[in-house]
Structures are given as structure tokens and as C-alpha cells.
């Protein structure tokens, strides 16, 4: 399983990128709005930092396929080597995914909450699907089951090359669950990536090695 970072904060993206752990970035309208900067300019800066797929979502006010396709072309033009157009799972969204696919523009179908939605998006030509596990957990439904089911369904049909991005990841445990469930990618907030690095035995082990070393060798 690969990692993408789920943020529009360029400072977090730079820090994660320097560790060599992120293969791509996902954003959404809420994440970009949180940064309070120009929408397209933010995507442009992100694409200049990470050499991998960068999901930029059509604006939240775009509801019809024609508008989504027009915005999708604009997002793709930011950096055709990296940009992926993120489109919500609706009837119009599927139409937009299909049209963008025919134009050779990669897409990420977002707000996936059932395996049927994932299968429909794959058949429409989505390059990626983003099943959201945290938001299912929030309403007392086991989100990881969705990831496992989508992975099993896609596995049954080798002609599907759509990749599964486990999204709405909220904890290190979610990340392990996604890897076991067969997600191709987990898109993870910076805070969770940092949590994954730490373990109390690692920290105390470093302290002990330092103490023993200094006793004999000094600084
Ligand atoms: C990424 O593709 C999603 O938009 C994001 O992971 C949603 O996360 P949230 O449910 O924590 O807002």
C-alpha cells in the first residue's frame, strides 16, 4: 500500500515529502478552503512539490457534468503530468468521469460509501475511487469493511484497473486496517503520518542507546 497525504497545507506536504513517504496528494474543497488561499494557485504549488498524482476536486458548487468537465480540464491543465480530477459520486459525476476518461484525463471518484458506487465509478472510467472509512465509523458502521469489500469486488474482475484510495483515514489503526483490507493507497492526514512514526519503545530505546554511548564515548 502506498501513502498519499490528505491535506492542502503546503508546509505539511513539504515535510512529508522530505521523508520520502508520500507518493501523491489528495485535497478536497474543505481542505483547500481551510488554507484560505486561491484554489488553483494552491493546487499549482502542491504539484510543484510532490512528483506524483495530485487530486484536485471540482468546486463544491459544480453539480452538472458540463461544469465538472470544464473545471476538470482547468484542474488538469495546472500540471498534466500530475493532476487528477476529483469528482463526487453522483449521476452527473459519473457522466463527467466518463467524458474526462475519453479525453485521457485521470479522475478520482470521491465520497464512495458502498461497493456498488465503487464498481459504477470503475466502469465509468475512474482512475481511482475513494471509499471513506472514517465517516462510516462516525455513524457506527465499520468503515474498514467497505475497503475490504471494494478490494474483493475489484479483485474478482481483472479487467478493472481502477485503484482504491482509502480515504477519511483518522488514526494509525485505520492505516493498518486499510493495508490488511487490500487498499492500493491510503490517503493520510499529516498528523496521522507523524503518529505512525512514533512508538514509546522506539523513543525510550533511542534514549537508552544515547545514555550508554555517552557513558563510554562522551558526546
Ligand atoms: C480525501 O480524499 C477525502 O476528501 C478525505 O480523506 C476526507 O476525510 P474526512 O472524512 O476526515 O474529512
mmCIF file with all atom_site columns, C-alpha atoms and ligand atoms in Angstrom:
data_model
loop_
_atom_site.group_PDB
_atom_site.id
_atom_site.type_symbol
_atom_site.label_atom_id
_atom_site.label_alt_id
_atom_site.label_comp_id
_atom_site.label_asym_id
_atom_site.label_entity_id
_atom_site.label_seq_id
_atom_site.pdbx_PDB_ins_code
_atom_site.Cartn_x
_atom_site.Cartn_y
_atom_site.Cartn_z
_atom_site.occupancy
_atom_site.B_iso_or_equiv
_atom_site.pdbx_formal_charge
_atom_site.auth_seq_id
_atom_site.auth_comp_id
_atom_site.auth_asym_id
_atom_site.auth_atom_id
_atom_site.pdbx_PDB_model_num
ATOM   1   C CA . UNK A 1 1   ? 0.000   0.000   0.000   1.00 0.00 ? 1   UNK A CA 1
ATOM   2   C CA . UNK A 1 2   ? 1.250   3.448   -0.924  1.00 0.00 ? 2   UNK A CA 1
ATOM   3   C CA . UNK A 1 3   ? 0.673   6.644   1.024   1.00 0.00 ? 3   UNK A CA 1
ATOM   4   C CA . UNK A 1 4   ? -0.772  9.887   -0.209  1.00 0.00 ? 4   UNK A CA 1
ATOM   5   C CA . UNK A 1 5   ? -1.028  12.876  2.092   1.00 0.00 ? 5   UNK A CA 1
ATOM   6   C CA . UNK A 1 6   ? -4.537  14.212  2.631   1.00 0.00 ? 6   UNK A CA 1
ATOM   7   C CA . UNK A 1 7   ? -4.100  17.966  3.026   1.00 0.00 ? 7   UNK A CA 1
ATOM   8   C CA . UNK A 1 8   ? -3.824  21.252  1.131   1.00 0.00 ? 8   UNK A CA 1
ATOM   9   C CA . UNK A 1 9   ? -1.274  22.625  3.603   1.00 0.00 ? 9   UNK A CA 1
ATOM   10  C CA . UNK A 1 10  ? 1.954   23.081  1.650   1.00 0.00 ? 10  UNK A CA 1
ATOM   11  C CA . UNK A 1 11  ? 4.137   23.140  4.745   1.00 0.00 ? 11  UNK A CA 1
ATOM   12  C CA . UNK A 1 12  ? 2.817   19.696  5.808   1.00 0.00 ? 12  UNK A CA 1
ATOM   13  C CA . UNK A 1 13  ? 3.217   18.444  2.237   1.00 0.00 ? 13  UNK A CA 1
ATOM   14  C CA . UNK A 1 14  ? 6.839   19.613  2.119   1.00 0.00 ? 14  UNK A CA 1
ATOM   15  C CA . UNK A 1 15  ? 7.653   17.942  5.454   1.00 0.00 ? 15  UNK A CA 1
ATOM   16  C CA . UNK A 1 16  ? 6.089   14.612  4.443   1.00 0.00 ? 16  UNK A CA 1
ATOM   17  C CA . UNK A 1 17  ? 7.695   14.771  1.007   1.00 0.00 ? 17  UNK A CA 1
ATOM   18  C CA . UNK A 1 18  ? 11.147  15.276  2.538   1.00 0.00 ? 18  UNK A CA 1
ATOM   19  C CA . UNK A 1 19  ? 10.720  11.985  4.434   1.00 0.00 ? 19  UNK A CA 1
ATOM   20  C CA . UNK A 1 20  ? 10.094  10.242  1.098   1.00 0.00 ? 20  UNK A CA 1
ATOM   21  C CA . UNK A 1 21  ? 6.913   8.620   2.350   1.00 0.00 ? 21  UNK A CA 1
ATOM   22  C CA . UNK A 1 22  ? 4.285   10.179  0.132   1.00 0.00 ? 22  UNK A CA 1
ATOM   23  C CA . UNK A 1 23  ? 3.552   9.075   -3.415  1.00 0.00 ? 23  UNK A CA 1
ATOM   24  C CA . UNK A 1 24  ? 0.797   11.626  -4.017  1.00 0.00 ? 24  UNK A CA 1
ATOM   25  C CA . UNK A 1 25  ? -1.604  14.166  -2.509  1.00 0.00 ? 25  UNK A CA 1
ATOM   26  C CA . UNK A 1 26  ? -5.367  14.382  -2.129  1.00 0.00 ? 26  UNK A CA 1
ATOM   27  C CA . UNK A 1 27  ? -7.270  17.588  -1.493  1.00 0.00 ? 27  UNK A CA 1
ATOM   28  C CA . UNK A 1 28  ? -10.938 18.431  -1.258  1.00 0.00 ? 28  UNK A CA 1
ATOM   29  C CA . UNK A 1 29  ? -12.860 21.744  -1.228  1.00 0.00 ? 29  UNK A CA 1
ATOM   30  C CA . UNK A 1 30  ? -12.929 21.801  2.605   1.00 0.00 ? 30  UNK A CA 1
ATOM   31  C CA . UNK A 1 31  ? -9.163  21.243  2.867   1.00 0.00 ? 31  UNK A CA 1
ATOM   32  C CA . UNK A 1 32  ? -8.371  23.972  0.304   1.00 0.00 ? 32  UNK A CA 1
ATOM   33  C CA . UNK A 1 33  ? -10.864 26.413  1.875   1.00 0.00 ? 33  UNK A CA 1
ATOM   34  C CA . UNK A 1 34  ? -9.185  25.835  5.261   1.00 0.00 ? 34  UNK A CA 1
ATOM   35  C CA . UNK A 1 35  ? -5.925  27.236  3.858   1.00 0.00 ? 35  UNK A CA 1
ATOM   36  C CA . UNK A 1 36  ? -7.672  30.474  2.780   1.00 0.00 ? 36  UNK A CA 1
ATOM   37  C CA . UNK A 1 37  ? -5.712  30.746  -0.473  1.00 0.00 ? 37  UNK A CA 1
ATOM   38  C CA . UNK A 1 38  ? -6.554  30.801  -4.196  1.00 0.00 ? 38  UNK A CA 1
ATOM   39  C CA . UNK A 1 39  ? -7.926  27.390  -5.269  1.00 0.00 ? 39  UNK A CA 1
ATOM   40  C CA . UNK A 1 40  ? -5.946  26.864  -8.481  1.00 0.00 ? 40  UNK A CA 1
ATOM   41  C CA . UNK A 1 41  ? -2.793  28.537  -7.129  1.00 0.00 ? 41  UNK A CA 1
ATOM   42  C CA . UNK A 1 42  ? -2.808  26.134  -4.171  1.00 0.00 ? 42  UNK A CA 1
ATOM   43  C CA . UNK A 1 43  ? -3.027  23.117  -6.495  1.00 0.00 ? 43  UNK A CA 1
ATOM   44  C CA . UNK A 1 44  ? -0.234  24.557  -8.628  1.00 0.00 ? 44  UNK A CA 1
ATOM   45  C CA . UNK A 1 45  ? 2.081   24.897  -5.633  1.00 0.00 ? 45  UNK A CA 1
ATOM   46  C CA . UNK A 1 46  ? 1.273   21.356  -4.418  1.00 0.00 ? 46  UNK A CA 1
ATOM   47  C CA . UNK A 1 47  ? 2.012   19.943  -7.882  1.00 0.00 ? 47  UNK A CA 1
ATOM   48  C CA . UNK A 1 48  ? 5.399   21.680  -7.826  1.00 0.00 ? 48  UNK A CA 1
ATOM   49  C CA . UNK A 1 49  ? 6.333   19.895  -4.562  1.00 0.00 ? 49  UNK A CA 1
ATOM   50  C CA . UNK A 1 50  ? 5.255   16.256  -4.973  1.00 0.00 ? 50  UNK A CA 1
ATOM   51  C CA . UNK A 1 51  ? 6.152   14.206  -8.029  1.00 0.00 ? 51  UNK A CA 1
ATOM   52  C CA . UNK A 1 52  ? 3.047   12.024  -8.019  1.00 0.00 ? 52  UNK A CA 1
ATOM   53  C CA . UNK A 1 53  ? -0.699  12.133  -8.580  1.00 0.00 ? 53  UNK A CA 1
ATOM   54  C CA . UNK A 1 54  ? -2.344  15.214  -7.029  1.00 0.00 ? 54  UNK A CA 1
ATOM   55  C CA . UNK A 1 55  ? -6.125  15.050  -6.663  1.00 0.00 ? 55  UNK A CA 1
ATOM   56  C CA . UNK A 1 56  ? -7.830  18.411  -7.109  1.00 0.00 ? 56  UNK A CA 1
ATOM   57  C CA . UNK A 1 57  ? -11.578 18.351  -6.676  1.00 0.00 ? 57  UNK A CA 1
ATOM   58  C CA . UNK A 1 58  ? -14.078 20.190  -8.844  1.00 0.00 ? 58  UNK A CA 1
ATOM   59  C CA . UNK A 1 59  ? -15.590 23.081  -6.900  1.00 0.00 ? 59  UNK A CA 1
ATOM   60  C CA . UNK A 1 60  ? -18.334 22.179  -4.446  1.00 0.00 ? 60  UNK A CA 1
ATOM   61  C CA . UNK A 1 61  ? -20.782 24.365  -6.398  1.00 0.00 ? 61  UNK A CA 1
ATOM   62  C CA . UNK A 1 62  ? -20.322 22.300  -9.593  1.00 0.00 ? 62  UNK A CA 1
ATOM   63  C CA . UNK A 1 63  ? -23.225 19.861  -9.855  1.00 0.00 ? 63  UNK A CA 1
ATOM   64  C CA . UNK A 1 64  ? -23.741 19.236  -13.590 1.00 0.00 ? 64  UNK A CA 1
ATOM   65  C CA . UNK A 1 65  ? -21.451 17.204  -15.829 1.00 0.00 ? 65  UNK A CA 1
ATOM   66  C CA . UNK A 1 66  ? -20.674 20.084  -18.216 1.00 0.00 ? 66  UNK A CA 1
ATOM   67  C CA . UNK A 1 67  ? -19.436 22.321  -15.367 1.00 0.00 ? 67  UNK A CA 1
ATOM   68  C CA . UNK A 1 68  ? -17.482 19.457  -13.793 1.00 0.00 ? 68  UNK A CA 1
ATOM   69  C CA . UNK A 1 69  ? -15.807 18.651  -17.120 1.00 0.00 ? 69  UNK A CA 1
ATOM   70  C CA . UNK A 1 70  ? -14.941 22.331  -17.717 1.00 0.00 ? 70  UNK A CA 1
ATOM   71  C CA . UNK A 1 71  ? -13.472 22.642  -14.214 1.00 0.00 ? 71  UNK A CA 1
ATOM   72  C CA . UNK A 1 72  ? -11.784 19.264  -14.601 1.00 0.00 ? 72  UNK A CA 1
ATOM   73  C CA . UNK A 1 73  ? -9.980  20.493  -17.730 1.00 0.00 ? 73  UNK A CA 1
ATOM   74  C CA . UNK A 1 74  ? -8.861  23.605  -15.819 1.00 0.00 ? 74  UNK A CA 1
ATOM   75  C CA . UNK A 1 75  ? -7.579  21.495  -12.884 1.00 0.00 ? 75  UNK A CA 1
ATOM   76  C CA . UNK A 1 76  ? -5.792  19.070  -15.232 1.00 0.00 ? 76  UNK A CA 1
ATOM   77  C CA . UNK A 1 77  ? -4.159  21.990  -17.075 1.00 0.00 ? 77  UNK A CA 1
ATOM   78  C CA . UNK A 1 78  ? -2.490  23.074  -13.801 1.00 0.00 ? 78  UNK A CA 1
ATOM   79  C CA . UNK A 1 79  ? 0.000   20.237  -14.380 1.00 0.00 ? 79  UNK A CA 1
ATOM   80  C CA . UNK A 1 80  ? -1.000  17.470  -16.813 1.00 0.00 ? 80  UNK A CA 1
ATOM   81  C CA . UNK A 1 81  ? 1.832   15.246  -15.523 1.00 0.00 ? 81  UNK A CA 1
ATOM   82  C CA . UNK A 1 82  ? 0.386   15.156  -12.013 1.00 0.00 ? 82  UNK A CA 1
ATOM   83  C CA . UNK A 1 83  ? -3.184  16.406  -11.722 1.00 0.00 ? 83  UNK A CA 1
ATOM   84  C CA . UNK A 1 84  ? -6.089  14.024  -11.163 1.00 0.00 ? 84  UNK A CA 1
ATOM   85  C CA . UNK A 1 85  ? -9.625  15.439  -11.234 1.00 0.00 ? 85  UNK A CA 1
ATOM   86  C CA . UNK A 1 86  ? -11.659 14.515  -8.175  1.00 0.00 ? 86  UNK A CA 1
ATOM   87  C CA . UNK A 1 87  ? -15.375 14.160  -8.863  1.00 0.00 ? 87  UNK A CA 1
ATOM   88  C CA . UNK A 1 88  ? -18.192 13.302  -6.420  1.00 0.00 ? 88  UNK A CA 1
ATOM   89  C CA . UNK A 1 89  ? -20.280 10.138  -6.847  1.00 0.00 ? 89  UNK A CA 1
ATOM   90  C CA . UNK A 1 90  ? -23.488 11.373  -8.485  1.00 0.00 ? 90  UNK A CA 1
ATOM   91  C CA . UNK A 1 91  ? -25.200 10.681  -11.814 1.00 0.00 ? 91  UNK A CA 1
ATOM   92  C CA . UNK A 1 92  ? -23.677 13.883  -13.217 1.00 0.00 ? 92  UNK A CA 1
ATOM   93  C CA . UNK A 1 93  ? -20.361 12.948  -11.632 1.00 0.00 ? 93  UNK A CA 1
ATOM   94  C CA . UNK A 1 94  ? -20.334 9.606   -13.455 1.00 0.00 ? 94  UNK A CA 1
ATOM   95  C CA . UNK A 1 95  ? -21.081 11.396  -16.735 1.00 0.00 ? 95  UNK A CA 1
ATOM   96  C CA . UNK A 1 96  ? -18.180 13.778  -16.083 1.00 0.00 ? 96  UNK A CA 1
ATOM   97  C CA . UNK A 1 97  ? -15.836 10.884  -15.186 1.00 0.00 ? 97  UNK A CA 1
ATOM   98  C CA . UNK A 1 98  ? -16.804 9.125   -18.411 1.00 0.00 ? 98  UNK A CA 1
ATOM   99  C CA . UNK A 1 99  ? -16.187 12.233  -20.537 1.00 0.00 ? 99  UNK A CA 1
ATOM   100 C CA . UNK A 1 100 ? -12.872 13.044  -18.841 1.00 0.00 ? 100 UNK A CA 1
ATOM   101 C CA . UNK A 1 101 ? -11.787 9.416   -19.266 1.00 0.00 ? 101 UNK A CA 1
ATOM   102 C CA . UNK A 1 102 ? -12.498 9.681   -23.000 1.00 0.00 ? 102 UNK A CA 1
ATOM   103 C CA . UNK A 1 103 ? -10.296 12.787  -23.090 1.00 0.00 ? 103 UNK A CA 1
ATOM   104 C CA . UNK A 1 104 ? -7.497  10.882  -21.339 1.00 0.00 ? 104 UNK A CA 1
ATOM   105 C CA . UNK A 1 105 ? -7.839  12.927  -18.125 1.00 0.00 ? 105 UNK A CA 1
ATOM   106 C CA . UNK A 1 106 ? -7.411  10.867  -14.934 1.00 0.00 ? 106 UNK A CA 1
ATOM   107 C CA . UNK A 1 107 ? -10.142 11.036  -12.290 1.00 0.00 ? 107 UNK A CA 1
ATOM   108 C CA . UNK A 1 108 ? -10.703 10.127  -8.649  1.00 0.00 ? 108 UNK A CA 1
ATOM   109 C CA . UNK A 1 109 ? -14.332 9.386   -7.758  1.00 0.00 ? 109 UNK A CA 1
ATOM   110 C CA . UNK A 1 110 ? -14.886 10.626  -4.218  1.00 0.00 ? 110 UNK A CA 1
ATOM   111 C CA . UNK A 1 111 ? -17.496 10.201  -1.476  1.00 0.00 ? 111 UNK A CA 1
ATOM   112 C CA . UNK A 1 112 ? -17.750 6.452   -2.057  1.00 0.00 ? 112 UNK A CA 1
ATOM   113 C CA . UNK A 1 113 ? -19.701 4.674   0.696   1.00 0.00 ? 113 UNK A CA 1
ATOM   114 C CA . UNK A 1 114 ? -20.747 1.393   -0.984  1.00 0.00 ? 114 UNK A CA 1
ATOM   115 C CA . UNK A 1 115 ? -19.059 -1.230  -3.154  1.00 0.00 ? 115 UNK A CA 1
ATOM   116 C CA . UNK A 1 116 ? -21.750 -0.642  -5.802  1.00 0.00 ? 116 UNK A CA 1
ATOM   117 C CA . UNK A 1 117 ? -20.746 3.023   -6.050  1.00 0.00 ? 117 UNK A CA 1
ATOM   118 C CA . UNK A 1 118 ? -17.096 1.964   -6.428  1.00 0.00 ? 118 UNK A CA 1
ATOM   119 C CA . UNK A 1 119 ? -17.989 -0.522  -9.170  1.00 0.00 ? 119 UNK A CA 1
ATOM   120 C CA . UNK A 1 120 ? -20.044 2.084   -11.044 1.00 0.00 ? 120 UNK A CA 1
ATOM   121 C CA . UNK A 1 121 ? -17.190 4.603   -10.854 1.00 0.00 ? 121 UNK A CA 1
ATOM   122 C CA . UNK A 1 122 ? -14.722 1.998   -12.120 1.00 0.00 ? 122 UNK A CA 1
ATOM   123 C CA . UNK A 1 123 ? -16.992 1.125   -15.043 1.00 0.00 ? 123 UNK A CA 1
ATOM   124 C CA . UNK A 1 124 ? -17.422 4.838   -15.892 1.00 0.00 ? 124 UNK A CA 1
ATOM   125 C CA . UNK A 1 125 ? -13.642 5.018   -16.260 1.00 0.00 ? 125 UNK A CA 1
ATOM   126 C CA . UNK A 1 126 ? -12.430 6.395   -12.918 1.00 0.00 ? 126 UNK A CA 1
ATOM   127 C CA . UNK A 1 127 ? -8.680  6.038   -12.432 1.00 0.00 ? 127 UNK A CA 1
ATOM   128 C CA . UNK A 1 128 ? -9.163  5.995   -8.633  1.00 0.00 ? 128 UNK A CA 1
ATOM   129 C CA . UNK A 1 129 ? -12.062 5.515   -6.227  1.00 0.00 ? 129 UNK A CA 1
ATOM   130 C CA . UNK A 1 130 ? -12.028 6.984   -2.728  1.00 0.00 ? 130 UNK A CA 1
ATOM   131 C CA . UNK A 1 131 ? -14.064 4.972   -0.227  1.00 0.00 ? 131 UNK A CA 1
ATOM   132 C CA . UNK A 1 132 ? -14.348 6.975   3.038   1.00 0.00 ? 132 UNK A CA 1
ATOM   133 C CA . UNK A 1 133 ? -13.857 4.802   6.110   1.00 0.00 ? 133 UNK A CA 1
ATOM   134 C CA . UNK A 1 134 ? -13.752 7.382   8.918   1.00 0.00 ? 134 UNK A CA 1
ATOM   135 C CA . UNK A 1 135 ? -17.119 8.906   8.050   1.00 0.00 ? 135 UNK A CA 1
ATOM   136 C CA . UNK A 1 136 ? -18.690 5.415   8.169   1.00 0.00 ? 136 UNK A CA 1
ATOM   137 C CA . UNK A 1 137 ? -17.097 4.768   11.562  1.00 0.00 ? 137 UNK A CA 1
ATOM   138 C CA . UNK A 1 138 ? -18.586 8.124   12.650  1.00 0.00 ? 138 UNK A CA 1
ATOM   139 C CA . UNK A 1 139 ? -22.099 6.753   12.044  1.00 0.00 ? 139 UNK A CA 1
ATOM   140 C CA . UNK A 1 140 ? -21.323 3.427   13.729  1.00 0.00 ? 140 UNK A CA 1
ATOM   141 C CA . UNK A 1 141 ? -20.729 1.423   10.528  1.00 0.00 ? 141 UNK A CA 1
ATOM   142 C CA . UNK A 1 142 ? -17.370 -0.377  10.225  1.00 0.00 ? 142 UNK A CA 1
ATOM   143 C CA . UNK A 1 143 ? -15.564 1.635   7.545   1.00 0.00 ? 143 UNK A CA 1
ATOM   144 C CA . UNK A 1 144 ? -12.838 -0.938  7.000   1.00 0.00 ? 144 UNK A CA 1
ATOM   145 C CA . UNK A 1 145 ? -15.465 -3.443  5.806   1.00 0.00 ? 145 UNK A CA 1
ATOM   146 C CA . UNK A 1 146 ? -16.121 -1.125  2.868   1.00 0.00 ? 146 UNK A CA 1
ATOM   147 C CA . UNK A 1 147 ? -12.436 -1.081  1.888   1.00 0.00 ? 147 UNK A CA 1
ATOM   148 C CA . UNK A 1 148 ? -12.252 -4.890  2.161   1.00 0.00 ? 148 UNK A CA 1
ATOM   149 C CA . UNK A 1 149 ? -15.416 -5.344  0.080   1.00 0.00 ? 149 UNK A CA 1
ATOM   150 C CA . UNK A 1 150 ? -14.345 -2.949  -2.678  1.00 0.00 ? 150 UNK A CA 1
ATOM   151 C CA . UNK A 1 151 ? -10.935 -4.676  -2.850  1.00 0.00 ? 151 UNK A CA 1
ATOM   152 C CA . UNK A 1 152 ? -12.608 -8.106  -3.073  1.00 0.00 ? 152 UNK A CA 1
ATOM   153 C CA . UNK A 1 153 ? -15.030 -6.980  -5.797  1.00 0.00 ? 153 UNK A CA 1
ATOM   154 C CA . UNK A 1 154 ? -12.287 -5.360  -7.906  1.00 0.00 ? 154 UNK A CA 1
ATOM   155 C CA . UNK A 1 155 ? -10.161 -8.489  -7.430  1.00 0.00 ? 155 UNK A CA 1
ATOM   156 C CA . UNK A 1 156 ? -12.991 -10.563 -8.993  1.00 0.00 ? 156 UNK A CA 1
ATOM   157 C CA . UNK A 1 157 ? -12.755 -8.546  -12.219 1.00 0.00 ? 157 UNK A CA 1
ATOM   158 C CA . UNK A 1 158 ? -9.164  -8.388  -13.503 1.00 0.00 ? 158 UNK A CA 1
ATOM   159 C CA . UNK A 1 159 ? -10.231 -6.001  -16.293 1.00 0.00 ? 159 UNK A CA 1
ATOM   160 C CA . UNK A 1 160 ? -10.761 -3.285  -13.639 1.00 0.00 ? 160 UNK A CA 1
ATOM   161 C CA . UNK A 1 161 ? -7.590  -1.263  -13.231 1.00 0.00 ? 161 UNK A CA 1
ATOM   162 C CA . UNK A 1 162 ? -9.139  1.419   -11.007 1.00 0.00 ? 162 UNK A CA 1
ATOM   163 C CA . UNK A 1 163 ? -7.032  1.934   -7.862  1.00 0.00 ? 163 UNK A CA 1
ATOM   164 C CA . UNK A 1 164 ? -8.538  2.086   -4.381  1.00 0.00 ? 164 UNK A CA 1
ATOM   165 C CA . UNK A 1 165 ? -7.567  5.118   -2.290  1.00 0.00 ? 165 UNK A CA 1
ATOM   166 C CA . UNK A 1 166 ? -8.726  4.534   1.296   1.00 0.00 ? 166 UNK A CA 1
ATOM   167 C CA . UNK A 1 167 ? -9.870  7.994   2.415   1.00 0.00 ? 167 UNK A CA 1
ATOM   168 C CA . UNK A 1 168 ? -11.190 9.628   5.582   1.00 0.00 ? 168 UNK A CA 1
ATOM   169 C CA . UNK A 1 169 ? -8.374  7.947   7.491   1.00 0.00 ? 169 UNK A CA 1
ATOM   170 C CA . UNK A 1 170 ? -8.302  9.188   11.066  1.00 0.00 ? 170 UNK A CA 1
ATOM   171 C CA . UNK A 1 171 ? -5.814  7.032   13.016  1.00 0.00 ? 171 UNK A CA 1
ATOM   172 C CA . UNK A 1 172 ? -2.751  4.757   12.684  1.00 0.00 ? 172 UNK A CA 1
ATOM   173 C CA . UNK A 1 173 ? -5.049  1.787   13.336  1.00 0.00 ? 173 UNK A CA 1
ATOM   174 C CA . UNK A 1 174 ? -7.112  2.792   10.305  1.00 0.00 ? 174 UNK A CA 1
ATOM   175 C CA . UNK A 1 175 ? -3.924  2.699   8.219   1.00 0.00 ? 175 UNK A CA 1
ATOM   176 C CA . UNK A 1 176 ? -3.062  -0.868  9.263   1.00 0.00 ? 176 UNK A CA 1
ATOM   177 C CA . UNK A 1 177 ? -6.685  -1.906  8.699   1.00 0.00 ? 177 UNK A CA 1
ATOM   178 C CA . UNK A 1 178 ? -6.585  -0.442  5.164   1.00 0.00 ? 178 UNK A CA 1
ATOM   179 C CA . UNK A 1 179 ? -3.332  -2.266  4.347   1.00 0.00 ? 179 UNK A CA 1
ATOM   180 C CA . UNK A 1 180 ? -4.810  -5.568  5.552   1.00 0.00 ? 180 UNK A CA 1
ATOM   181 C CA . UNK A 1 181 ? -8.059  -4.902  3.669   1.00 0.00 ? 181 UNK A CA 1
ATOM   182 C CA . UNK A 1 182 ? -6.229  -4.531  0.347   1.00 0.00 ? 182 UNK A CA 1
ATOM   183 C CA . UNK A 1 183 ? -6.318  -0.779  -0.357  1.00 0.00 ? 183 UNK A CA 1
ATOM   184 C CA . UNK A 1 184 ? -3.837  0.234   -3.072  1.00 0.00 ? 184 UNK A CA 1
ATOM   185 C CA . UNK A 1 185 ? -3.283  3.591   -1.400  1.00 0.00 ? 185 UNK A CA 1
ATOM   186 C CA . UNK A 1 186 ? -4.235  5.223   1.898   1.00 0.00 ? 186 UNK A CA 1
ATOM   187 C CA . UNK A 1 187 ? -4.526  8.986   1.916   1.00 0.00 ? 187 UNK A CA 1
ATOM   188 C CA . UNK A 1 188 ? -3.482  10.061  5.367   1.00 0.00 ? 188 UNK A CA 1
ATOM   189 C CA . UNK A 1 189 ? -3.518  13.423  7.195   1.00 0.00 ? 189 UNK A CA 1
ATOM   190 C CA . UNK A 1 190 ? -0.074  14.712  8.255   1.00 0.00 ? 190 UNK A CA 1
ATOM   191 C CA . UNK A 1 191 ? -0.946  14.337  11.955  1.00 0.00 ? 191 UNK A CA 1
ATOM   192 C CA . UNK A 1 192 ? -1.647  10.612  11.489  1.00 0.00 ? 192 UNK A CA 1
ATOM   193 C CA . UNK A 1 193 ? 1.549   10.094  9.431   1.00 0.00 ? 193 UNK A CA 1
ATOM   194 C CA . UNK A 1 194 ? 3.512   11.565  12.359  1.00 0.00 ? 194 UNK A CA 1
ATOM   195 C CA . UNK A 1 195 ? 1.607   9.417   14.875  1.00 0.00 ? 195 UNK A CA 1
ATOM   196 C CA . UNK A 1 196 ? 2.583   6.366   12.807  1.00 0.00 ? 196 UNK A CA 1
ATOM   197 C CA . UNK A 1 197 ? 6.282   7.184   13.201  1.00 0.00 ? 197 UNK A CA 1
ATOM   198 C CA . UNK A 1 198 ? 6.249   7.159   16.980  1.00 0.00 ? 198 UNK A CA 1
ATOM   199 C CA . UNK A 1 199 ? 6.292   4.314   19.473  1.00 0.00 ? 199 UNK A CA 1
ATOM   200 C CA . UNK A 1 200 ? 7.192   4.675   23.167  1.00 0.00 ? 200 UNK A CA 1
ATOM   201 C CA . UNK A 1 201 ? 9.687   1.775   22.939  1.00 0.00 ? 201 UNK A CA 1
ATOM   202 C CA . UNK A 1 202 ? 11.398  3.442   19.968  1.00 0.00 ? 202 UNK A CA 1
ATOM   203 C CA . UNK A 1 203 ? 11.692  6.709   21.919  1.00 0.00 ? 203 UNK A CA 1
ATOM   204 C CA . UNK A 1 204 ? 12.964  5.014   25.104  1.00 0.00 ? 204 UNK A CA 1
ATOM   205 C CA . UNK A 1 205 ? 15.321  2.819   23.015  1.00 0.00 ? 205 UNK A CA 1
ATOM   206 C CA . UNK A 1 206 ? 16.881  5.924   21.452  1.00 0.00 ? 206 UNK A CA 1
ATOM   207 C CA . UNK A 1 207 ? 17.343  7.457   24.917  1.00 0.00 ? 207 UNK A CA 1
ATOM   208 C CA . UNK A 1 208 ? 18.962  4.258   26.260  1.00 0.00 ? 208 UNK A CA 1
ATOM   209 C CA . UNK A 1 209 ? 21.384  3.974   23.298  1.00 0.00 ? 209 UNK A CA 1
ATOM   210 C CA . UNK A 1 210 ? 22.340  7.631   23.799  1.00 0.00 ? 210 UNK A CA 1
ATOM   211 C CA . UNK A 1 211 ? 22.871  7.168   27.538  1.00 0.00 ? 211 UNK A CA 1
ATOM   212 C CA . UNK A 1 212 ? 25.043  4.026   27.100  1.00 0.00 ? 212 UNK A CA 1
ATOM   213 C CA . UNK A 1 213 ? 27.043  5.605   24.275  1.00 0.00 ? 213 UNK A CA 1
ATOM   214 C CA . UNK A 1 214 ? 27.709  8.804   26.191  1.00 0.00 ? 214 UNK A CA 1
ATOM   215 C CA . UNK A 1 215 ? 28.843  6.910   29.288  1.00 0.00 ? 215 UNK A CA 1
ATOM   216 C CA . UNK A 1 216 ? 31.759  5.448   27.314  1.00 0.00 ? 216 UNK A CA 1
ATOM   217 C CA . UNK A 1 217 ? 32.359  7.842   24.418  1.00 0.00 ? 217 UNK A CA 1
ATOM   218 C CA . UNK A 1 218 ? 31.115  11.151  25.775  1.00 0.00 ? 218 UNK A CA 1
ATOM   219 C CA . UNK A 1 219 ? 29.497  13.445  23.214  1.00 0.00 ? 219 UNK A CA 1
HETATM 220 C C1 . LIG B 2 .   ? -9.869  12.528  0.684   1.00 0.00 ? 1   LIG B C1 1
HETATM 221 O O1 . LIG B 2 .   ? -9.910  12.138  -0.445  1.00 0.00 ? 1   LIG B O1 1
HETATM 222 C C2 . LIG B 2 .   ? -11.088 12.853  1.446   1.00 0.00 ? 1   LIG B C2 1
HETATM 223 O O2 . LIG B 2 .   ? -11.665 14.013  0.961   1.00 0.00 ? 1   LIG B O2 1
HETATM 224 C C3 . LIG B 2 .   ? -10.753 12.975  2.915   1.00 0.00 ? 1   LIG B C3 1
HETATM 225 O O3 . LIG B 2 .   ? -9.958  11.863  3.287   1.00 0.00 ? 1   LIG B O3 1
HETATM 226 C C4 . LIG B 2 .   ? -11.970 13.089  3.804   1.00 0.00 ? 1   LIG B C4 1
HETATM 227 O O4 . LIG B 2 .   ? -11.577 12.992  5.155   1.00 0.00 ? 1   LIG B O4 1
HETATM 228 P P1 . LIG B 2 .   ? -12.547 13.368  6.360   1.00 0.00 ? 1   LIG B P1 1
HETATM 229 O O5 . LIG B 2 .   ? -13.702 12.425  6.370   1.00 0.00 ? 1   LIG B O5 1
HETATM 230 O O6 . LIG B 2 .   ? -11.682 13.233  7.580   1.00 0.00 ? 1   LIG B O6 1
HETATM 231 O O7 . LIG B 2 .   ? -12.986 14.796  6.118   1.00 0.00 ? 1   LIG B O7 1
#
